[in-house]
Tab-separated table of C-alpha atoms in Angstrom:
chain	number	residue	atom	x	y	z
A	1	MET	CA	94.649	84.946	85.191
A	2	PRO	CA	97.078	86.248	82.608
A	3	ALA	CA	100.378	84.470	82.751
A	4	CYS	CA	102.939	86.095	85.024
A	5	GLN	CA	105.995	85.326	82.923
A	6	LEU	CA	108.534	86.311	85.666
A	7	ALA	CA	106.581	86.435	88.927
A	8	GLY	CA	104.976	83.035	88.515
A	9	ARG	CA	106.009	79.596	89.841
A	10	LYS	CA	106.243	78.209	86.306
A	11	HIS	CA	108.995	80.628	85.561
A	12	GLN	CA	110.875	79.983	88.859
A	13	PRO	CA	109.767	77.026	91.024
A	14	GLN	CA	112.145	77.848	93.867
A	15	ASN	CA	111.469	80.698	96.279
A	16	THR	CA	113.240	83.994	95.651
A	17	VAL	CA	115.447	84.822	98.692
A	18	ILE	CA	116.605	88.437	99.079
A	19	GLU	CA	119.890	88.691	101.013
A	20	LEU	CA	120.279	91.682	103.341
A	21	PRO	CA	122.929	92.299	105.999
A	22	THR	CA	120.584	91.389	108.857
A	23	CYS	CA	118.283	88.746	107.226
A	24	ARG	CA	117.292	86.641	104.344
A	25	VAL	CA	113.817	87.565	103.113
A	26	GLY	CA	111.999	84.560	101.673
A	27	SER	CA	113.979	82.001	103.590
A	28	GLU	CA	113.024	80.065	106.726
A	29	GLN	CA	113.401	83.366	108.705
A	30	VAL	CA	110.377	85.411	109.810
A	31	VAL	CA	111.658	88.943	109.020
A	32	ILE	CA	110.519	91.897	111.089
A	33	ILE	CA	110.363	95.367	109.592
A	34	ALA	CA	109.409	98.039	112.224
A	35	GLY	CA	109.583	101.697	112.966
A	36	PRO	CA	107.369	104.802	113.028
A	37	CYS	CA	104.976	105.559	110.192
A	38	ALA	CA	106.771	108.869	109.568
A	39	VAL	CA	110.236	110.160	110.416
A	40	GLU	CA	109.477	113.016	112.827
A	41	ASN	CA	112.808	114.086	114.296
A	42	GLU	CA	116.305	112.669	114.793
A	43	ASP	CA	116.190	112.096	118.552
A	44	LEU	CA	112.966	110.034	118.393
A	45	MET	CA	114.133	108.053	115.369
A	46	ILE	CA	117.597	107.049	116.612
A	47	THR	CA	116.421	106.287	120.167
A	48	LEU	CA	113.612	104.127	118.836
A	49	ALA	CA	115.884	102.485	116.260
A	50	LEU	CA	118.339	101.472	118.962
A	51	ALA	CA	115.535	99.932	120.976
A	52	LEU	CA	114.204	98.062	117.919
A	53	LYS	CA	117.612	96.735	117.091
A	54	GLU	CA	118.012	95.347	120.593
A	55	MET	CA	114.607	93.622	120.343
A	56	GLY	CA	115.760	91.765	117.191
A	57	VAL	CA	114.127	93.827	114.434
A	58	HIS	CA	115.796	93.203	111.094
A	59	ILE	CA	114.852	96.214	109.055
A	60	LEU	CA	113.995	99.827	110.042
A	61	ARG	CA	111.067	101.624	108.436
A	62	GLY	CA	110.136	105.260	108.382
A	63	GLY	CA	108.403	107.492	105.932
A	64	ALA	CA	110.124	110.647	104.586
A	65	PHE	CA	107.548	111.348	101.950
A	66	LYS	CA	103.999	110.761	103.133
A	67	PRO	CA	101.110	110.532	100.625
A	68	ARG	CA	98.122	111.526	102.729
A	69	THR	CA	94.431	111.631	101.937
A	70	SER	CA	94.237	115.271	103.058
A	71	PRO	CA	96.645	117.866	101.669
A	72	TYR	CA	96.616	119.448	105.109
A	73	SER	CA	97.969	116.433	106.938
A	74	PHE	CA	101.678	115.976	107.729
A	75	GLN	CA	103.428	115.197	104.408
A	76	GLY	CA	106.846	114.088	105.751
A	77	LEU	CA	110.261	115.758	106.174
A	78	GLY	CA	111.424	114.982	102.673
A	79	GLU	CA	115.204	114.849	102.252
A	80	GLU	CA	115.828	115.719	105.882
A	81	GLY	CA	113.783	112.639	106.818
A	82	LEU	CA	115.967	110.557	104.503
A	83	ARG	CA	119.089	111.948	106.193
A	84	ILE	CA	117.667	110.989	109.582
A	85	LEU	CA	117.047	107.498	108.407
A	86	ALA	CA	120.596	107.169	107.175
A	87	ARG	CA	121.873	108.349	110.593
A	88	ALA	CA	119.684	105.733	112.295
A	89	ARG	CA	121.206	103.072	109.975
A	90	GLU	CA	124.668	104.225	110.930
A	91	ALA	CA	123.819	104.061	114.638
A	92	THR	CA	122.272	100.563	114.455
A	93	GLY	CA	123.529	98.723	111.430
A	94	LEU	CA	119.927	98.100	110.365
A	95	PRO	CA	119.017	98.469	106.636
A	96	VAL	CA	116.289	101.033	106.103
A	97	ILE	CA	113.152	101.024	103.943
A	98	THR	CA	111.192	104.031	102.931
A	99	GLU	CA	108.518	104.914	100.365
A	100	VAL	CA	109.067	106.662	97.062
A	101	THR	CA	105.954	108.474	95.973
A	102	ASP	CA	107.064	110.130	92.745
A	103	VAL	CA	109.442	109.075	89.959
A	104	ARG	CA	111.084	112.518	90.318
A	105	CYS	CA	112.201	111.571	93.896
A	106	LEU	CA	113.504	108.094	93.006
A	107	GLU	CA	117.151	109.020	92.621
A	108	LEU	CA	117.067	110.916	95.971
A	109	VAL	CA	115.426	108.035	97.819
A	110	CYS	CA	117.890	105.566	96.327
A	111	ARG	CA	120.728	107.678	97.633
A	112	TYR	CA	119.687	107.127	101.255
A	113	SER	CA	117.516	103.994	101.410
A	114	ASP	CA	118.473	100.303	101.302
A	115	ILE	CA	114.955	99.103	100.180
A	116	ILE	CA	112.454	101.032	98.076
A	117	GLN	CA	108.764	100.822	99.064
A	118	ILE	CA	105.986	101.347	96.604
A	119	GLY	CA	102.848	102.275	98.528
A	120	SER	CA	99.359	100.997	97.866
A	121	ARG	CA	98.325	104.197	96.076
A	122	ASN	CA	101.149	103.706	93.572
A	123	MET	CA	100.753	99.949	92.949
A	124	GLN	CA	99.594	100.713	89.415
A	125	ASN	CA	101.727	103.730	88.783
A	126	PHE	CA	103.293	101.950	85.833
A	127	VAL	CA	105.921	104.598	85.022
A	128	LEU	CA	107.176	104.442	88.593
A	129	LEU	CA	107.109	100.625	88.547
A	130	ARG	CA	109.275	100.493	85.425
A	131	GLU	CA	111.758	102.961	86.925
A	132	VAL	CA	112.218	101.060	90.148
A	133	GLY	CA	112.698	97.990	87.959
A	134	ARG	CA	115.805	99.648	86.628
A	135	VAL	CA	117.462	100.289	89.991
A	136	SER	CA	119.652	97.818	91.916
A	137	LYS	CA	117.771	98.174	95.242
A	138	PRO	CA	115.244	95.594	96.575
A	139	VAL	CA	111.670	96.753	96.203
A	140	LEU	CA	108.677	96.164	98.484
A	141	LEU	CA	105.451	96.406	96.511
A	142	LYS	CA	102.325	96.964	98.553
A	143	ARG	CA	98.956	95.692	97.378
A	144	GLY	CA	96.609	98.390	96.150
A	145	LEU	CA	93.562	99.551	98.129
A	146	SER	CA	91.167	97.539	95.943
A	147	ALA	CA	93.587	95.432	93.922
A	148	THR	CA	92.990	91.791	93.057
A	149	ILE	CA	95.789	89.276	93.528
A	150	GLU	CA	96.063	89.117	89.701
A	151	GLU	CA	96.529	92.952	89.494
A	152	TRP	CA	99.062	92.871	92.303
A	153	LEU	CA	101.197	90.144	90.656
A	154	LEU	CA	101.042	91.872	87.296
A	155	ALA	CA	102.226	95.086	88.962
A	156	ALA	CA	105.241	93.127	90.232
A	157	GLU	CA	105.710	91.926	86.644
A	158	TYR	CA	106.350	95.495	85.571
A	159	ILE	CA	109.340	95.709	88.011
A	160	LEU	CA	110.678	92.246	87.225
A	161	SER	CA	110.431	92.829	83.473
A	162	GLU	CA	112.871	95.780	83.723
A	163	GLY	CA	115.522	93.554	85.309
A	164	ASN	CA	115.079	93.996	89.063
A	165	SER	CA	114.491	90.504	90.488
A	166	ARG	CA	114.564	91.541	94.159
A	167	VAL	CA	110.854	92.117	94.702
A	168	MET	CA	108.883	91.587	97.905
A	169	LEU	CA	105.078	91.694	98.003
A	170	CYS	CA	103.263	93.270	100.922
A	171	GLU	CA	99.639	92.418	101.873
A	172	ARG	CA	98.481	95.510	103.736
A	173	GLY	CA	94.706	95.067	103.645
A	174	ILE	CA	92.120	95.909	101.032
A	175	ARG	CA	89.130	98.152	101.176
A	176	THR	CA	85.839	96.352	101.800
A	177	PHE	CA	82.410	97.255	103.120
A	178	GLU	CA	83.674	96.927	106.696
A	179	THR	CA	84.203	100.219	108.581
A	180	TYR	CA	85.243	98.958	112.053
A	181	THR	CA	88.765	98.229	110.872
A	182	ARG	CA	90.783	100.516	108.638
A	183	ASN	CA	91.152	97.821	105.975
A	184	THR	CA	90.535	94.072	105.687
A	185	LEU	CA	93.847	92.195	105.855
A	186	ASP	CA	93.474	89.356	103.384
A	187	ILE	CA	94.914	86.330	105.118
A	188	ASN	CA	93.852	84.235	102.133
A	189	ALA	CA	96.200	86.198	99.920
A	190	ILE	CA	99.273	85.076	101.795
A	191	PRO	CA	99.130	81.334	101.045
A	192	ALA	CA	97.539	82.074	97.647
A	193	VAL	CA	100.403	84.256	96.479
A	194	LYS	CA	102.924	81.781	97.910
A	195	GLU	CA	101.239	79.169	95.747
A	196	LEU	CA	101.187	81.285	92.629
A	197	SER	CA	104.542	83.162	92.947
A	198	HIS	CA	108.088	82.646	94.180
A	199	LEU	CA	108.344	86.164	95.561
A	200	PRO	CA	108.452	86.747	99.323
A	201	VAL	CA	105.254	87.918	100.992
A	202	ILE	CA	105.300	90.414	103.871
A	203	ALA	CA	102.144	91.227	105.891
A	204	ASP	CA	101.339	94.637	107.287
A	205	PRO	CA	98.816	94.239	110.118
A	206	SER	CA	99.238	97.826	111.154
A	207	HIS	CA	97.549	99.152	108.006
A	208	GLY	CA	95.513	95.985	107.673
A	209	THR	CA	93.642	96.707	110.923
A	210	GLY	CA	94.196	100.365	111.856
A	211	ARG	CA	93.733	99.419	115.475
A	212	ARG	CA	96.561	98.883	117.959
A	213	SER	CA	94.633	96.191	119.856
A	214	LEU	CA	94.225	94.023	116.686
A	215	VAL	CA	97.793	94.234	115.350
A	216	ALA	CA	99.355	91.437	117.495
A	217	PRO	CA	96.641	88.802	116.840
A	218	VAL	CA	96.559	89.527	113.108
A	219	ALA	CA	100.375	89.440	113.001
A	220	ARG	CA	100.362	85.970	114.553
A	221	ALA	CA	97.729	84.839	112.059
A	222	ALA	CA	99.806	86.168	109.102
A	223	VAL	CA	102.892	84.225	110.243
A	224	ALA	CA	100.827	81.106	110.762
A	225	ALA	CA	99.497	81.495	107.205
A	226	GLY	CA	103.051	81.545	105.868
A	227	ALA	CA	104.055	85.240	105.652
A	228	ASP	CA	107.812	85.640	105.178
A	229	GLY	CA	107.780	88.687	107.437
A	230	LEU	CA	105.835	91.487	109.088
A	231	MET	CA	105.901	95.265	108.669
A	232	LEU	CA	104.877	96.934	111.921
A	233	GLU	CA	104.429	100.539	113.008
A	234	VAL	CA	105.874	101.440	116.381
A	235	HIS	CA	105.979	104.763	118.228
A	236	PRO	CA	106.958	105.620	121.819
A	237	ARG	CA	104.144	108.137	122.190
A	238	PRO	CA	101.400	107.163	119.724
A	239	GLU	CA	99.055	109.862	120.933
A	240	GLU	CA	101.558	112.439	119.725
A	241	ALA	CA	102.480	110.705	116.475
A	242	LEU	CA	102.173	112.904	113.332
A	243	SER	CA	100.845	109.935	111.354
A	244	ASP	CA	98.968	106.673	112.152
A	245	GLY	CA	99.209	106.907	115.936
A	246	PRO	CA	96.067	104.736	116.565
A	247	GLN	CA	97.648	101.716	114.820
A	248	SER	CA	101.173	102.108	116.162
A	249	LEU	CA	102.407	99.707	118.825
A	250	LEU	CA	104.261	100.905	121.878
A	251	PRO	CA	107.837	99.523	122.069
A	252	ALA	CA	106.881	97.294	125.064
A	253	GLN	CA	103.956	95.890	123.057
A	254	LEU	CA	106.266	95.069	120.131
A	255	GLU	CA	108.660	93.384	122.516
A	256	ARG	CA	105.916	91.090	123.806
A	257	LEU	CA	104.735	90.332	120.309
A	258	LEU	CA	108.212	89.426	119.116
A	259	ALA	CA	108.559	86.977	122.043
A	260	GLU	CA	105.242	85.321	120.991
A	261	LEU	CA	106.348	85.212	117.361
A	262	ARG	CA	109.612	83.463	118.196
A	263	SER	CA	107.669	80.719	119.858
A	264	LEU	CA	105.241	80.530	116.931
A	265	ALA	CA	108.038	80.490	114.367
A	266	GLY	CA	109.758	77.667	116.262
A	267	ALA	CA	106.586	75.625	116.255
A	268	LEU	CA	106.396	76.090	112.494
A	269	GLY	CA	109.973	75.010	111.933
A	270	ARG	CA	111.102	78.548	111.285
A	271	GLN	CA	113.199	81.124	113.216
A	272	MET	CA	113.671	84.822	113.553
A	273	VAL	CA	117.353	85.181	114.475
A	274	ASN	CA	120.200	85.722	112.044
A	275	PRO	CA	123.095	84.070	113.925
A	276	ALA	CA	125.735	85.622	111.738
A	277	TYR	CA	124.499	89.089	112.620
A	278	GLU	CA	123.367	88.635	116.204
A	279	LYS	CA	126.697	89.364	117.949
A	280	SER	CA	127.842	92.185	115.608
A	281	GLY	CA	124.426	93.777	115.872
A	282	ARG	CA	124.545	93.768	119.673
A	283	ASP	CA	127.972	95.342	119.548
A	284	ILE	CA	126.654	98.231	117.416
A	285	VAL	CA	123.781	98.823	119.851
A	286	ASN	CA	126.094	98.824	122.865
A	287	ARG	CA	128.445	101.338	121.218
A	288	HIS	CA	125.516	103.766	120.552
A	289	ARG	CA	123.340	103.049	123.558
A	290	VAL	CA	121.179	105.982	124.632
A	291	VAL	CA	120.887	106.221	128.437
């Protein structure tokens, strides 16, 4: 493997920890990122965001620009979706993450989002990687559809080499010969990358499986394997979702999963709560509660 000058353990033996208002990514915390695949409308987004905050979710996700396989599929609300995410952040106090799909949209996304996501299709969009390396926002870099661990880490190197040290890696499943699941979530990659790199590793069992019934067991496996956090898709009416309904958990299912993960984290000597934020976060939810 070519030497990763900045992403590798030889460069930085200690783990990178990314400080956010609600969590410390890369620490002893198991960080939960959750929300709908796509921002669909303001009422749904804010109502769901309030529920997620109350469950203990740390970061709110939602796509405003959606790169879809078919040009006829829902492509996202664009800037209006970003505005809705910003309103959800104001209502809950949760930092928000959303994907940038084009270097021409980077400035706009940075204006509204707290964390920039690079999707799997753009993992080797080297121009985009260099540009996000020059911004001050944390970046979540998803593994490409067929990328090796080496290629994934070298993609992170592009961002790091431009000066942005706040990079998170996201294992979201790779394309294999299997067709029953949407992708094959590479559990091996989680401890392997933790061994090779100091960067935090997030697992995405929603895209990794593509099936709602498989999300919870694979999420538990990812945490047991050492993932620093999970990215989960949630929707109150998955059958009506404009994107990725079959893999989206219902809020009640997420609540059950989070209870299981708290027990699992405790058994592993980890935790999910940020005590410094717990009370202030509850106060925010109570002030904006939707009845």
